[in-house]
XYZ file of C-alpha atoms in Angstrom:
611
model
C -59.692 -2.227 -35.614
C -58.790 0.097 -32.831
C -58.042 -0.994 -30.345
C -55.753 -3.136 -32.236
C -54.056 -0.623 -33.569
C -54.108 1.183 -29.871
C -52.417 -2.463 -28.869
C -49.359 -2.222 -30.902
C -48.218 1.483 -30.444
C -46.602 1.457 -26.812
C -44.649 -1.269 -28.081
C -43.186 0.025 -31.015
C -42.605 3.190 -29.181
C -40.947 1.431 -26.458
C -38.851 -0.197 -29.333
C -37.498 3.200 -30.571
C -37.200 4.952 -26.988
C -34.926 1.875 -26.605
C -33.354 2.407 -29.551
C -33.082 6.009 -28.633
C -31.482 5.385 -25.813
C -29.060 3.318 -26.384
C -28.063 5.775 -29.039
C -27.520 8.146 -26.975
C -25.759 6.169 -24.522
C -23.110 5.113 -27.367
C -22.987 8.449 -29.323
C -21.867 10.108 -25.060
C -17.968 9.755 -24.514
C -18.634 9.801 -21.142
C -21.055 6.930 -21.334
C -18.722 4.802 -23.241
C -15.628 5.264 -20.988
C -18.105 4.428 -18.294
C -19.183 1.066 -19.684
C -15.633 0.363 -20.781
C -14.416 1.108 -16.917
C -17.048 -0.786 -15.643
C -16.384 -3.616 -17.441
C -12.345 -3.759 -16.910
C -13.395 -3.331 -13.066
C -15.594 -6.287 -13.214
C -13.286 -7.947 -14.848
C -10.479 -7.231 -12.653
C -11.541 -6.898 -9.032
C -15.412 -8.553 -9.018
C -14.701 -11.717 -10.814
C -11.297 -12.841 -8.926
C -13.463 -11.780 -6.198
C -15.948 -14.466 -7.232
C -13.552 -16.878 -7.894
C -11.543 -16.795 -4.331
C -15.215 -17.174 -2.888
C -16.336 -19.793 -4.832
C -13.147 -21.120 -4.073
C -13.666 -22.176 -0.643
C -17.208 -23.164 -0.817
C -16.534 -26.339 -3.102
C -14.691 -29.775 -3.416
C -11.592 -29.816 -5.223
C -9.183 -32.318 -6.489
C -6.557 -31.404 -4.035
C -9.257 -32.151 -0.977
C -8.762 -36.112 -2.601
C -6.399 -36.300 0.477
C -8.086 -34.688 3.330
C -11.237 -36.947 2.932
C -13.308 -39.016 1.199
C -16.124 -38.948 -1.118
C -15.159 -35.986 -2.419
C -16.329 -34.917 -5.870
C -14.637 -31.866 -7.522
C -17.285 -28.911 -8.108
C -19.587 -29.572 -5.840
C -20.663 -27.993 -2.099
C -18.976 -28.165 0.665
C -18.262 -25.620 3.791
C -15.395 -28.289 4.754
C -12.914 -25.712 4.060
C -14.117 -23.125 6.582
C -14.623 -25.398 9.064
C -11.207 -26.617 8.464
C -9.836 -23.615 9.141
C -12.122 -21.507 12.202
C -13.725 -24.963 13.890
C -10.863 -28.249 13.615
C -8.269 -29.490 15.463
C -5.781 -27.003 13.942
C -7.736 -23.792 14.136
C -5.994 -22.563 17.223
C -2.422 -22.157 15.150
C -3.556 -22.022 12.073
C -6.203 -19.248 12.589
C -7.169 -18.152 16.152
C -3.210 -17.295 17.324
C -2.128 -15.720 14.465
C -4.883 -13.484 13.975
C -4.639 -12.606 17.458
C -1.132 -11.714 16.992
C -1.935 -9.653 13.769
C -4.540 -7.929 16.094
C -2.019 -7.076 18.793
C 0.468 -5.667 15.905
C -2.454 -3.588 14.180
C -3.646 -2.046 17.251
C -0.171 -1.225 18.631
C 1.271 -0.026 15.675
C -1.998 2.369 14.706
C -1.791 3.979 18.690
C 2.377 4.586 18.479
C 2.115 5.511 14.687
C -0.441 8.248 15.970
C 1.542 9.368 18.917
C 5.165 9.735 16.637
C 3.318 11.466 13.439
C 1.028 13.323 15.381
C 3.238 14.726 17.755
C 5.558 15.431 14.844
C 2.756 17.529 12.671
C 2.066 19.183 15.483
C 5.485 20.400 15.844
C 5.644 21.233 12.636
C 3.042 23.103 11.794
C 1.919 24.248 15.378
C 5.349 25.632 16.462
C 8.857 27.476 16.239
C 10.728 24.808 16.085
C 13.663 25.255 13.623
C 14.402 23.438 10.342
C 11.251 22.996 9.401
C 11.963 22.141 5.568
C 14.865 19.383 6.282
C 12.420 17.570 9.068
C 9.706 17.783 6.450
C 11.801 15.662 3.958
C 13.596 13.446 6.915
C 9.502 12.531 7.896
C 8.437 11.172 3.948
C 11.709 9.115 3.861
C 10.332 6.518 5.151
C 7.400 6.200 3.204
C 9.298 5.674 -0.170
C 11.009 3.060 1.384
C 10.311 -0.830 1.499
C 8.740 -1.166 5.555
C 10.978 -4.360 5.745
C 14.000 -2.732 5.386
C 14.134 -1.399 8.622
C 13.683 -5.279 9.674
C 17.048 -5.816 8.491
C 18.675 -2.950 9.946
C 17.268 -3.882 13.484
C 18.469 -7.924 12.877
C 21.996 -6.275 12.166
C 21.874 -4.219 15.930
C 19.963 -7.247 17.711
C 20.199 -10.104 16.133
C 21.589 -13.219 18.434
C 23.198 -16.379 17.648
C 20.990 -18.540 19.173
C 18.789 -17.956 16.634
C 20.387 -16.127 13.717
C 23.274 -17.878 14.249
C 25.591 -14.958 14.435
C 25.646 -12.198 16.435
C 24.841 -9.011 15.960
C 26.328 -5.595 16.270
C 24.893 -4.923 20.034
C 26.160 -8.028 21.264
C 29.663 -7.388 19.309
C 30.525 -4.150 20.862
C 28.253 -5.009 24.634
C 29.020 -8.651 24.750
C 25.284 -8.550 25.562
C 23.335 -11.374 24.285
C 20.072 -10.010 23.174
C 17.167 -12.058 24.629
C 14.853 -13.276 21.717
C 11.925 -11.556 22.284
C 13.634 -8.584 21.610
C 15.650 -9.484 18.305
C 12.505 -11.471 16.733
C 8.282 -11.529 17.342
C 5.976 -8.721 18.875
C 8.172 -6.155 19.945
C 10.218 -5.954 17.121
C 7.545 -5.931 14.440
C 5.672 -3.234 16.342
C 8.640 -1.397 16.762
C 9.783 -1.241 13.036
C 5.746 -1.247 11.687
C 5.745 2.082 13.683
C 9.082 3.452 12.264
C 7.438 2.664 9.102
C 3.670 4.159 8.991
C 3.810 7.005 11.945
C 4.244 9.044 7.977
C 0.441 8.776 7.241
C -0.390 10.159 10.532
C 2.622 12.666 10.062
C 0.933 13.868 6.484
C -2.566 14.010 6.961
C -2.675 15.213 10.499
C -0.173 17.838 9.286
C -2.428 19.091 6.101
C -5.418 19.403 8.733
C -4.087 21.461 11.097
C -2.114 23.695 8.005
C -5.988 24.671 7.496
C -6.962 25.378 11.372
C -7.013 29.286 11.965
C -4.582 30.136 14.797
C -7.364 32.108 16.270
C -9.449 29.519 17.510
C -6.723 28.463 19.930
C -5.962 32.205 20.668
C -9.667 32.772 21.698
C -9.628 29.582 24.181
C -6.351 30.752 25.022
C -7.886 34.290 25.846
C -10.670 32.889 27.857
C -8.001 30.976 30.268
C -8.197 27.542 28.665
C -5.199 25.428 29.825
C -2.408 24.016 27.111
C -3.956 20.542 27.300
C -7.758 21.911 27.661
C -6.955 23.735 24.125
C -5.658 20.888 22.685
C -8.316 18.268 23.397
C -11.673 20.511 23.315
C -10.397 21.854 20.155
C -7.777 20.922 18.567
C -8.431 17.347 18.561
C -11.733 17.428 17.798
C -11.137 19.863 14.326
C -8.187 17.265 13.265
C -10.173 13.841 14.453
C -11.226 13.100 10.371
C -7.594 12.956 9.445
C -6.422 11.290 12.439
C -9.457 8.457 11.955
C -8.629 7.896 7.961
C -4.706 7.619 9.523
C -5.693 4.906 11.798
C -8.010 2.860 9.885
C -4.932 3.037 7.024
C -2.453 2.280 9.418
C -4.473 -0.789 10.605
C -5.781 -2.145 7.703
C -2.051 -2.530 6.645
C -0.851 -3.417 9.515
C -3.124 -6.528 10.239
C -1.946 -7.598 6.134
C 1.487 -6.564 6.578
C 4.197 -10.051 5.148
C 7.623 -8.811 4.953
C 8.234 -7.627 8.358
C 6.151 -9.915 9.819
C 8.159 -13.031 8.095
C 11.607 -11.384 8.387
C 11.323 -10.977 12.137
C 8.358 -13.626 13.109
C 9.232 -16.901 11.216
C 12.767 -17.100 12.697
C 10.881 -17.999 15.654
C 7.534 -19.298 14.791
C 5.473 -16.109 15.863
C 2.953 -16.259 12.658
C 0.381 -13.900 11.536
C -2.674 -13.865 9.150
C -0.183 -13.112 6.495
C 2.598 -15.063 7.121
C 0.239 -18.218 7.679
C -1.608 -17.311 3.905
C 1.656 -17.317 2.747
C 2.515 -21.085 3.989
C -0.509 -22.335 3.156
C -0.375 -21.240 -0.322
C 3.305 -22.795 -1.105
C 1.995 -25.906 0.913
C -0.247 -25.891 -1.671
C -2.893 -25.729 1.063
C -5.104 -23.345 -1.481
C -8.720 -23.481 -0.256
C -6.810 -22.727 3.549
C -5.396 -19.616 2.141
C -8.214 -18.362 0.557
C -10.379 -18.056 3.453
C -7.465 -16.806 5.405
C -7.746 -13.969 2.722
C -11.589 -13.572 2.497
C -11.334 -13.124 6.534
C -8.634 -10.566 6.155
C -10.721 -8.698 3.127
C -13.564 -8.762 6.038
C -11.685 -7.422 8.697
C -10.261 -4.568 6.671
C -14.093 -3.877 5.054
C -15.037 -3.895 8.771
C -12.452 -1.261 9.648
C -13.366 1.366 6.932
C -16.899 0.986 7.692
C -16.116 1.984 11.325
C -14.156 4.716 9.694
C -16.721 6.040 7.312
C -19.858 5.672 10.282
C -17.523 7.564 12.761
C -16.730 10.000 10.579
C -20.444 10.450 9.344
C -21.524 10.982 12.579
C -19.675 13.656 14.063
C -20.206 17.263 13.700
C -19.076 19.435 10.830
C -16.004 21.596 12.101
C -15.335 23.956 9.258
C -11.589 25.517 9.512
C -11.460 27.648 6.095
C -13.405 30.244 5.348
C -13.270 33.313 3.751
C -11.281 35.611 6.149
C -6.611 35.089 6.334
C -6.218 32.069 8.240
C -3.410 33.253 10.600
C -1.075 31.123 11.922
C 0.780 32.070 14.852
C 3.552 29.368 15.664
C 3.619 28.275 19.042
C 6.986 29.579 20.817
C 8.959 26.396 22.158
C 10.959 28.330 24.404
C 13.675 26.375 26.321
C 12.360 23.873 24.887
C 13.174 24.139 20.809
C 16.444 22.719 20.995
C 15.624 19.651 22.889
C 12.696 19.129 20.996
C 14.284 19.828 17.773
C 17.291 17.619 18.489
C 14.782 14.815 19.704
C 12.894 14.845 16.613
C 16.635 14.735 14.370
C 17.350 11.478 16.629
C 14.477 10.108 15.593
C 14.046 10.877 11.843
C 17.541 10.156 11.303
C 17.435 6.346 12.793
C 13.583 5.873 11.263
C 15.319 7.206 7.878
C 19.312 7.143 7.906
C 20.352 4.971 10.210
C 19.194 1.661 8.755
C 20.570 2.876 5.247
C 24.197 3.211 6.917
C 24.116 -0.443 8.794
C 22.936 -2.110 5.722
C 25.577 -0.143 3.420
C 28.242 -1.275 5.907
C 26.989 -5.064 6.351
C 26.794 -5.375 2.396
C 30.575 -5.104 2.625
C 31.522 -7.538 5.496
C 32.690 -11.049 4.707
C 31.491 -13.018 7.591
C 28.796 -12.293 9.274
C 28.874 -11.135 13.137
C 32.103 -9.366 12.566
C 31.669 -6.181 12.354
C 35.272 -5.106 12.422
C 37.239 -3.196 9.715
C 39.367 -5.942 8.788
C 36.535 -7.591 7.546
C 35.229 -5.753 4.669
C 34.966 -6.767 1.059
C 33.456 -5.990 -2.206
C 32.921 -9.274 -2.677
C 29.687 -9.026 -2.571
C 28.991 -5.979 -5.245
C 31.784 -7.120 -7.641
C 33.432 -10.638 -6.853
C 33.978 -13.816 -8.998
C 31.998 -16.775 -8.136
C 34.111 -18.662 -4.875
C 32.211 -21.817 -3.949
C 33.048 -21.059 -0.288
C 31.001 -18.107 -0.350
C 27.051 -18.129 -0.389
C 27.435 -21.551 -2.851
C 29.385 -19.415 -5.628
C 27.035 -16.213 -6.119
C 29.203 -13.889 -7.845
C 28.538 -9.842 -6.538
C 25.492 -8.243 -7.078
C 26.785 -5.682 -10.068
C 27.759 -8.460 -12.263
C 24.994 -10.462 -11.490
C 23.026 -11.836 -14.275
C 19.749 -13.049 -12.634
C 20.323 -9.472 -10.727
C 19.984 -7.575 -14.025
C 17.476 -9.578 -15.290
C 15.190 -8.851 -11.761
C 16.641 -4.684 -12.417
C 15.172 -4.882 -16.017
C 11.834 -6.906 -14.827
C 11.392 -4.220 -11.790
C 12.055 -1.111 -13.934
C 9.461 -2.547 -16.574
C 6.778 -3.070 -14.269
C 7.072 0.136 -12.139
C 7.377 2.159 -15.358
C 4.247 0.955 -16.882
C 2.499 0.033 -14.159
C 2.510 3.694 -12.789
C 2.060 5.120 -16.369
C -0.599 3.249 -16.979
C -2.658 3.315 -13.760
C -1.803 7.096 -13.451
C -3.665 7.503 -16.395
C -6.733 5.685 -15.882
C -6.887 7.218 -12.825
C -6.889 10.378 -14.376
C -9.576 8.900 -17.007
C -11.786 7.292 -13.400
C -11.123 10.798 -11.685
C -12.770 12.425 -15.161
C -15.793 9.930 -15.314
C -16.796 10.293 -11.971
C -16.695 14.348 -11.850
C -18.703 14.615 -15.496
C -20.911 12.593 -14.011
C -20.717 13.006 -10.355
C -24.745 11.795 -8.972
C -25.506 9.462 -11.839
C -25.035 5.299 -10.989
C -22.728 4.645 -13.085
C -20.094 7.239 -11.375
C -20.767 5.713 -7.706
C -20.239 2.169 -8.998
C -16.507 3.153 -10.407
C -15.739 5.238 -7.924
C -16.917 2.339 -5.168
C -14.623 -0.223 -7.628
C -12.094 1.231 -7.860
C -11.492 1.297 -4.208
C -12.044 -2.075 -3.514
C -8.684 -2.976 -4.140
C -7.552 -0.614 -0.860
C -9.691 -3.379 0.930
C -7.802 -6.543 -0.288
C -4.257 -7.096 1.554
C -1.596 -7.674 -0.926
C -0.963 -10.980 -0.111
C -4.795 -11.998 -0.401
C -5.015 -10.005 -4.119
C -2.087 -12.262 -5.178
C -3.567 -15.145 -3.640
C -6.943 -14.463 -6.135
C -5.220 -13.801 -8.906
C -3.035 -16.488 -9.038
C -6.380 -18.513 -8.523
C -7.852 -16.322 -11.950
C -5.103 -16.623 -14.196
C -3.558 -19.712 -13.738
C -5.733 -21.188 -16.409
C -7.098 -19.107 -19.606
C -10.650 -17.524 -18.694
C -12.527 -16.531 -21.391
C -10.715 -14.504 -23.863
C -7.126 -14.108 -21.806
C -4.632 -16.536 -21.885
C -2.915 -18.055 -18.830
C -0.661 -15.286 -17.517
C 1.012 -17.012 -14.337
C 4.671 -16.992 -15.223
C 4.673 -13.622 -17.548
C 5.363 -10.203 -16.872
C 2.256 -8.799 -18.219
C 0.420 -10.648 -14.982
C 2.454 -8.892 -12.717
C 2.117 -5.431 -14.260
C -1.885 -6.105 -14.100
C -2.135 -6.897 -10.471
C -0.070 -3.716 -9.787
C -1.907 -1.857 -11.980
C -4.947 -2.677 -10.126
C -3.896 -2.673 -6.809
C -2.601 1.180 -7.103
C -6.292 2.157 -8.720
C -7.620 3.220 -5.361
C -4.213 6.170 -4.705
C -4.703 6.994 -8.872
C -8.071 7.372 -9.092
C -8.184 9.710 -5.905
C -5.177 11.376 -7.047
C -7.183 12.056 -10.661
C -10.270 12.966 -8.701
C -8.351 15.749 -6.524
C -7.269 16.309 -10.039
C -9.706 16.608 -11.866
C -12.201 18.575 -9.190
C -9.653 21.760 -9.351
C -10.587 22.102 -13.613
C -13.252 24.103 -14.358
C -15.955 22.870 -16.656
C -15.888 25.952 -18.901
C -12.952 25.652 -20.495
C -14.436 21.683 -22.040
C -17.568 23.262 -22.607
C -15.801 26.252 -24.711
C -13.997 23.876 -26.766
C -17.208 21.620 -26.976
C -18.900 24.692 -28.570
C -16.247 24.655 -31.332
C -16.457 21.116 -32.658
C -13.493 19.547 -30.847
C -14.356 16.197 -30.485
C -13.675 14.626 -27.042
C -10.842 12.910 -27.184
C -8.951 16.067 -28.788
C -10.770 18.125 -25.592
C -8.953 15.681 -23.246
C -6.050 15.411 -24.812
C -5.467 19.239 -25.542
C -7.263 20.766 -22.353
C -7.537 18.712 -19.601
C -4.107 15.927 -20.291
C -2.458 19.461 -19.978
C -3.840 20.878 -16.740
C -3.519 18.001 -14.805
C 0.160 17.340 -15.753
C 1.619 18.261 -12.357
C -1.529 15.882 -10.632
C -0.770 12.919 -12.846
C 3.300 13.712 -12.465
C 2.854 13.524 -8.915
C 0.509 10.341 -8.702
C 3.196 8.703 -11.078
C 5.882 9.039 -9.221
C 3.606 7.903 -5.908
C 3.029 4.517 -8.124
C 6.200 4.308 -9.510
C 7.325 4.027 -5.661
C 5.193 1.850 -4.448
C 5.628 -0.520 -7.100
C 9.137 -0.616 -6.848
C 9.014 -1.180 -3.189
C 6.753 -3.470 -3.522
C 6.569 -7.680 -2.064
C 3.479 -8.144 -0.352
C 1.356 -8.314 -3.851
C 3.955 -9.940 -6.028
C 5.837 -12.507 -4.046
C 3.336 -15.773 -5.059
C 3.601 -14.933 -8.705
C 6.612 -14.428 -9.879
C 8.850 -16.722 -11.013
C 12.509 -17.002 -12.285
C 11.931 -15.512 -15.237
C 10.190 -13.180 -13.786
C 11.377 -12.075 -10.288
C 11.703 -8.841 -9.365
C 14.245 -6.792 -6.986
C 12.284 -7.030 -3.803
C 11.393 -10.718 -4.599
C 15.077 -11.283 -4.799
C 15.973 -9.954 -1.757
C 13.497 -12.186 0.170
C 15.243 -15.234 -1.228
C 18.410 -14.368 -0.797
C 17.019 -13.296 2.905
C 15.531 -16.939 3.217
C 18.806 -18.402 2.191
C 20.903 -16.809 4.601
C 22.817 -14.590 2.200
C 21.965 -11.312 3.814
C 25.006 -9.123 2.098
C 23.342 -9.734 -0.698
C 20.294 -9.086 0.147
C 21.185 -5.848 1.971
C 22.921 -4.706 -1.110
C 20.395 -5.349 -3.273
C 18.005 -3.291 -0.991
C 20.637 -0.181 -1.474
C 20.119 -1.093 -5.237
C 15.673 -0.032 -4.597
C 16.690 2.490 -2.569
C 18.899 4.570 -4.842
C 16.400 4.025 -7.632
C 13.478 5.683 -5.955
C 15.789 7.881 -4.760
C 17.048 9.020 -7.962
C 13.586 8.962 -9.442
C 11.889 11.052 -6.626
C 15.046 13.578 -7.173
C 14.199 14.038 -10.664
C 10.539 13.941 -10.351
C 10.152 17.202 -8.308
C 14.009 19.025 -9.601
C 12.854 18.878 -13.518
C 8.455 18.361 -13.352
C 7.573 19.831 -10.082
C 6.468 16.765 -8.369
C 5.255 17.197 -4.953
C 4.990 13.275 -2.406
C 3.919 14.425 -0.061
C 0.857 16.435 -1.318
C 0.076 12.765 -3.020
C 0.046 11.356 0.002
C -1.446 13.742 2.308
C -3.802 14.897 -0.556
């Protein structure tokens, strides 16, 4: 009898323990929020990833046209073999991969040189007009990367491929060669003129934290300026350089817009444009294989970055003493330096906008005279001999609908993502060393590894049909908003994490002692104290959503089109003036929003990117 009771006791004890643990979890708001966060991230990130992986290893009904004896649902390696080891692999995969890799490497190196030099001049020298230079330097981030491609074609387009002459041929009578108008070189130049911003901001933050006495000590010891840069300054900013390098490399590998506008006219394909073409040609499995390869490349670059930084020695640059910063005098190079910097920044930020503005008023392509200017593409009525009867952008119902869609997507996604990022930041900081915190942090970062067009391919597969309790979302604005929110989670979470680290836990503990509920503490204490960080995150996310093309180009329909996708459609049709006019509308919205957010809400975009 005694043995029987002893045998039952552990079982009873275990059940009581399980019930108590469950009660403890359900009564703790942080645990509940962590569970909901985990489920949300699994459904929006992990499940789509599994969908695309499983799709590439199974037969599907559309495969009947390419292979015999296909049984939909059965395991197969055909799709991988078709992309990697078939007669078309060279043109479908290997050549586009090498093109993408060459572009990514060159853009990363060139952007590092441009952004690093600019950051050093602004933070470590006595160059004048620093505030003006700082503002001009972040303008490219606020603009879509592919608008420079349009501006490039305005100048260097030739009549052999483009159908009409560009400004260079019109003014100088020189017909630019194809390699200058399209392909590798213009893609690298245009992407570098956009992504140097990442290097500038990240390196500028690192340089600003360095005490100039470190370099002065080396100077006193007789080291040359080159030796000081190589032995002192360069090692201290290496983590920032590596982070910007990986960021730029990953984005350049998966970029679509610039590669499409400057590469497709001469059949210069990259992985991203090949993926887009595969989806459009209903070669879905091939597209998913390309997507996974892009994801693997991005993951590998992140892993290399982490391993490299992890093995480096620690160089402390911020201590208890005052951090003196004595600018290096440029002397006789001061005027030439500021002139070169302003010329570069105007060429990268302002000159393309002026070119697009001019072209939006041109009645006939290739004629840059004043007599060829017209308001038709802005306010004109339908004329059958111009752009198939399209009306001006300011009275075009299709563009008005796209404007409403763009604003709805950008505002909704930015607000929701900023709030989710703040909540995720709270979870991670309050349970920093727990498994749930690490899982939420890692899963929220996962969308960063997935190139935009690959992410769109995943969501197209997942939400084309009803999933669990969620109806089919393809063709709805909800799908575009959802994918935008999920794609922006890495930036939103990092912003929320940075904000929450700055808030002392004592404030919340005091309110908890007074009996305030978690929701009341979060709304009354955490949200007001993190207002500036949330506003900066909102501005960053709004700008990203307004200029997004790669992420949504596969998902929109005529009823859910945005200003960016409409721009792409007009450019495909050859209606460049309409495309330019819409771009200018996008830029005007972004700049107005940036001005209002910085003027009245004290948002700081530069800190949002560089932080």
